[in-house]
Amino acid sequence: DAKTTQPPSMDCAEGRAANLPCNHSTISGNEYVYWYRQIHSQGPQYIIHGLKNNETNEMASLIITEDRKSSTLILPHATLRDTAVYYCIVRVRSGGGADGLTFGKGTHLIIQP
Amino acid sequence: EAGVAQSPRYKIIEKRQSVAFWCNPISGHATLYWYQQILGQGPKLLIQFQNNGVVDDSQLPKDRFSAERLKGVDSTLKIQPAKLEDSAVYLCASSTQRFTYEQYFGPGTRLTVT
């Protein structure tokens, strides 16, 4: 089962910042937070990941609380093409076994024109 | 760089028939995954390969599903016989190695079992 909790859906106006929350209160010290998104009829796409520091790349920013029990994905200037299902996933970063991703139901983000 | 290729994109079969899906990962990627995504849910891992060996198949219904990755490149996922509940999108993903941060997903094969 997924170790994260996300709201099922959110709306955001085009051009505004989209802030997607994720709760992962049982996260372990060696687990990272990963974000993927899935645009309709496509496979999931990696966005960003982090351990405890805030991270930023060309797609988004990831803010992780100090206690690591929750995080927020920020799309700074949302466009219509950002409409997708966003998945927050926790997983260890290294190990000797399998590393498949455990997806929940995610958040369906709808960008309104 | 070419992405993960999958075929066919769509398949409709009757229950109790068999079906096979093909995946060609990104060149040089050692790790290959098959996920099943039922409508309204997130993808669920079925099987993971490292080169041509199985790393994890704990969620693969082995009485009807099988997968292989001969020569450590292409992979085939087979269902025989299919059930109505197998209707789903089957996603293939690959990564350079285990525990890298990014898995690259193909477009998926949408299977409808009638």
Coordinates of N, CA, C and O in Angstrom, one line a residue, chain A residues 40-112:
Chain A
H40 N -2.8 12.6 -19.3 CA -3.8 11.7 -19.8 C -3.2 10.9 -21.0 O -2.6 11.5 -21.9
S41 N -3.4 9.6 -21.0 CA -3.0 8.6 -22.0 C -1.5 8.5 -22.2 O -1.0 8.1 -23.2
Q42 N -0.7 9.0 -21.2 CA 0.7 8.8 -21.2 C 1.2 8.1 -20.0 O 0.4 7.9 -19.1
G43 N 2.4 7.6 -20.1 CA 3.0 7.0 -18.9 C 3.5 8.0 -17.9 O 3.6 9.2 -18.2
P44 N 3.7 7.7 -16.6 CA 4.1 8.6 -15.6 C 5.5 9.2 -16.0 O 6.3 8.6 -16.7
Q45 N 5.7 10.4 -15.5 CA 6.9 11.2 -15.8 C 7.5 11.7 -14.5 O 6.8 12.3 -13.7
Y46 N 8.8 11.5 -14.3 CA 9.5 11.9 -13.1 C 9.5 13.5 -13.1 O 9.7 14.1 -14.1
I47 N 9.3 14.0 -11.9 CA 9.4 15.5 -11.7 C 10.6 15.9 -10.8 O 11.5 16.6 -11.3
I48 N 10.6 15.4 -9.6 CA 11.6 15.8 -8.7 C 11.7 14.9 -7.5 O 10.8 14.1 -7.3
H49 N 12.8 14.9 -6.7 CA 12.8 14.1 -5.5 C 13.7 14.8 -4.5 O 14.4 15.7 -4.8
G50 N 13.5 14.4 -3.2 CA 14.3 15.0 -2.1 C 14.3 14.2 -0.9 O 13.5 13.3 -0.7
L51 N 15.2 14.5 0.0 CA 15.4 13.8 1.3 C 14.9 14.6 2.4 O 13.9 14.3 3.1
K52 N 15.5 15.8 2.6 CA 15.1 16.7 3.7 C 15.3 18.1 3.4 O 14.6 19.0 4.0
N53 N 16.1 18.4 2.4 CA 16.3 19.8 2.0 C 15.3 20.1 0.9 O 14.9 19.3 0.1
N54 N 15.0 21.4 0.7 CA 14.2 21.8 -0.4 C 15.0 21.7 -1.7 O 16.2 21.9 -1.7
E55 N 14.2 21.3 -2.7 CA 14.9 21.0 -4.0 C 14.1 21.8 -5.1 O 12.9 22.0 -5.0
T56 N 14.9 22.2 -6.1 CA 14.3 22.9 -7.2 C 14.9 22.5 -8.5 O 16.1 22.3 -8.5
N57 N 14.1 22.3 -9.5 CA 14.7 22.0 -10.9 C 13.8 22.8 -11.9 O 13.0 23.7 -11.5
E58 N 14.1 22.5 -13.2 CA 13.4 23.3 -14.2 C 11.9 23.1 -14.2 O 11.2 23.9 -14.8
M59 N 11.4 22.1 -13.6 CA 10.0 21.8 -13.6 C 9.3 22.3 -12.4 O 8.1 22.7 -12.5
A60 N 9.9 22.1 -11.2 CA 9.1 22.4 -10.0 C 10.1 22.6 -8.8 O 11.3 22.4 -8.9
S61 N 9.4 22.9 -7.7 CA 10.2 23.0 -6.4 C 9.5 22.0 -5.4 O 8.3 21.8 -5.5
L62 N 10.3 21.5 -4.5 CA 9.8 20.5 -3.5 C 10.2 21.1 -2.2 O 11.4 21.3 -1.9
I63 N 9.2 21.3 -1.4 CA 9.4 21.7 0.0 C 9.0 20.6 1.0 O 7.9 20.1 1.0
I64 N 10.0 20.2 1.8 CA 9.8 19.1 2.7 C 9.9 19.7 4.1 O 10.8 20.5 4.5
T65 N 8.9 19.4 5.0 CA 8.9 20.0 6.3 C 10.0 19.4 7.1 O 10.6 18.4 6.8
E66 N 10.4 20.2 8.2 CA 11.5 19.8 9.0 C 11.4 18.4 9.6 O 12.4 17.7 9.7
D67 N 10.2 18.0 10.0 CA 10.0 16.7 10.6 C 9.8 15.6 9.5 O 9.7 14.5 9.8
R68 N 9.8 16.0 8.2 CA 9.7 15.2 7.1 C 8.4 14.4 6.9 O 8.2 13.5 6.2
K69 N 7.4 14.8 7.7 CA 6.1 14.1 7.7 C 5.2 14.6 6.6 O 4.1 14.0 6.3
S70 N 5.6 15.7 5.9 CA 4.8 16.2 4.8 C 5.6 16.9 3.8 O 6.7 17.4 4.2
S71 N 5.1 17.1 2.6 CA 5.8 17.9 1.6 C 4.8 18.6 0.7 O 3.7 18.3 0.7
T72 N 5.4 19.5 -0.1 CA 4.5 20.3 -1.0 C 5.3 20.4 -2.3 O 6.5 20.8 -2.3
L73 N 4.7 20.0 -3.4 CA 5.2 20.2 -4.8 C 4.7 21.5 -5.3 O 3.5 21.8 -5.2
I74 N 5.5 22.4 -5.8 CA 5.1 23.7 -6.3 C 5.5 23.8 -7.8 O 6.6 23.6 -8.2
L75 N 4.4 24.0 -8.6 CA 4.6 24.4 -10.0 C 4.5 25.9 -10.0 O 3.4 26.4 -9.9
P76 N 5.5 26.6 -10.3 CA 5.5 28.1 -10.0 C 4.5 28.9 -10.9 O 3.9 29.8 -10.5
H77 N 4.4 28.5 -12.2 CA 3.6 29.2 -13.1 C 2.8 28.2 -14.0 O 3.3 27.8 -15.0
A78 N 1.7 27.7 -13.4 CA 1.0 26.6 -14.1 C 0.5 26.9 -15.4 O 0.0 28.0 -15.7
T79 N 0.6 26.0 -16.4 CA 0.0 26.1 -17.7 C -1.0 25.0 -17.9 O -1.1 24.0 -17.1
L80 N -1.8 25.1 -19.0 CA -2.8 24.1 -19.3 C -2.2 22.7 -19.4 O -2.8 21.7 -19.1
R81 N -0.9 22.7 -19.9 CA -0.2 21.4 -20.1 C 0.2 20.7 -18.8 O 0.6 19.6 -18.8
D82 N 0.0 21.5 -17.7 CA 0.3 20.9 -16.4 C -0.9 20.1 -15.8 O -0.8 19.5 -14.7
T83 N -2.0 20.1 -16.5 CA -3.1 19.3 -16.1 C -2.8 17.8 -16.2 O -2.4 17.3 -17.2
A84 N -2.8 17.1 -15.0 CA -2.3 15.7 -14.9 C -2.7 15.2 -13.5 O -3.1 15.9 -12.7
V85 N -2.4 13.9 -13.4 CA -2.4 13.3 -12.0 C -1.0 13.3 -11.5 O -0.1 12.9 -12.1
Y86 N -0.9 13.9 -10.3 CA 0.4 14.0 -9.6 C 0.5 13.0 -8.5 O -0.3 12.9 -7.6
Y87 N 1.6 12.2 -8.5 CA 1.8 11.2 -7.5 C 3.0 11.5 -6.6 O 4.1 11.8 -7.1
C88 N 2.7 11.4 -5.3 CA 3.8 11.6 -4.3 C 4.1 10.1 -3.8 O 3.3 9.4 -3.4
I89 N 5.4 9.8 -3.8 CA 5.9 8.4 -3.5 C 7.0 8.5 -2.6 O 7.9 9.4 -2.7
V90 N 7.1 7.6 -1.6 CA 8.2 7.5 -0.7 C 8.9 6.2 -1.0 O 8.2 5.2 -1.2
R91 N 10.2 6.2 -1.0 CA 11.0 5.0 -1.3 C 12.4 5.2 -0.9 O 13.0 6.3 -0.9
V92 N 13.0 4.0 -0.5 CA 14.4 4.1 -0.1 C 15.3 4.5 -1.3 O 14.9 4.2 -2.5
R93 N 16.4 5.1 -1.1 CA 17.3 5.5 -2.2 C 18.3 4.5 -2.6 O 18.9 4.6 -3.7
S94 N 18.5 3.5 -1.8 CA 19.5 2.5 -2.1 C 19.2 1.2 -1.4 O 18.3 1.1 -0.5
G95 N 19.8 0.1 -1.8 CA 19.5 -1.2 -1.2 C 19.9 -2.3 -2.2 O 20.4 -2.1 -3.2
G96 N 19.6 -3.5 -1.7 CA 20.0 -4.7 -2.5 C 18.8 -5.3 -3.2 O 19.0 -6.3 -3.9
G97 N 17.6 -4.9 -3.0 CA 16.5 -5.6 -3.5 C 15.8 -4.8 -4.6 O 16.4 -4.1 -5.4
A98 N 14.4 -5.0 -4.6 CA 13.7 -4.3 -5.7 C 13.5 -2.9 -5.4 O 13.5 -2.5 -4.2
D99 N 13.2 -2.1 -6.4 CA 13.0 -0.7 -6.2 C 11.8 -0.2 -7.0 O 11.8 1.0 -7.4
G100 N 10.8 -1.0 -7.2 CA 9.6 -0.6 -7.8 C 8.9 0.5 -7.1 O 9.0 0.6 -5.8
L101 N 8.2 1.4 -7.8 CA 7.5 2.5 -7.2 C 6.1 2.0 -6.7 O 5.4 1.3 -7.4
T102 N 5.7 2.5 -5.6 CA 4.4 2.2 -5.0 C 3.5 3.5 -5.2 O 3.7 4.4 -4.4
F103 N 2.6 3.4 -6.2 CA 1.8 4.6 -6.5 C 0.5 4.5 -5.7 O -0.1 3.4 -5.5
G104 N 0.0 5.7 -5.2 CA -1.3 5.8 -4.6 C -2.2 6.2 -5.8 O -2.0 6.0 -6.9
K105 N -3.3 6.9 -5.4 CA -4.2 7.4 -6.4 C -3.9 8.8 -6.9 O -4.4 9.2 -7.9
G106 N -3.0 9.5 -6.2 CA -2.5 10.8 -6.6 C -3.5 11.9 -6.5 O -4.7 11.7 -6.1
T107 N -3.1 13.1 -7.0 CA -4.0 14.2 -7.0 C -4.2 14.6 -8.5 O -3.2 14.8 -9.2
H108 N -5.4 14.7 -8.9 CA -5.8 15.2 -10.2 C -5.8 16.7 -10.2 O -6.7 17.3 -9.7
L109 N -4.7 17.3 -10.8 CA -4.6 18.8 -10.9 C -5.2 19.2 -12.2 O -4.8 18.8 -13.3
I110 N -6.2 20.1 -12.1 CA -6.8 20.7 -13.3 C -6.5 22.2 -13.3 O -6.8 22.9 -12.4
I111 N -5.8 22.6 -14.4 CA -5.4 24.0 -14.6 C -6.6 24.7 -15.4 O -6.9 24.2 -16.5
Q112 N -7.1 25.7 -14.8 CA -8.3 26.4 -15.5 C -7.8 27.6 -16.3 O -7.0 28.3 -15.8

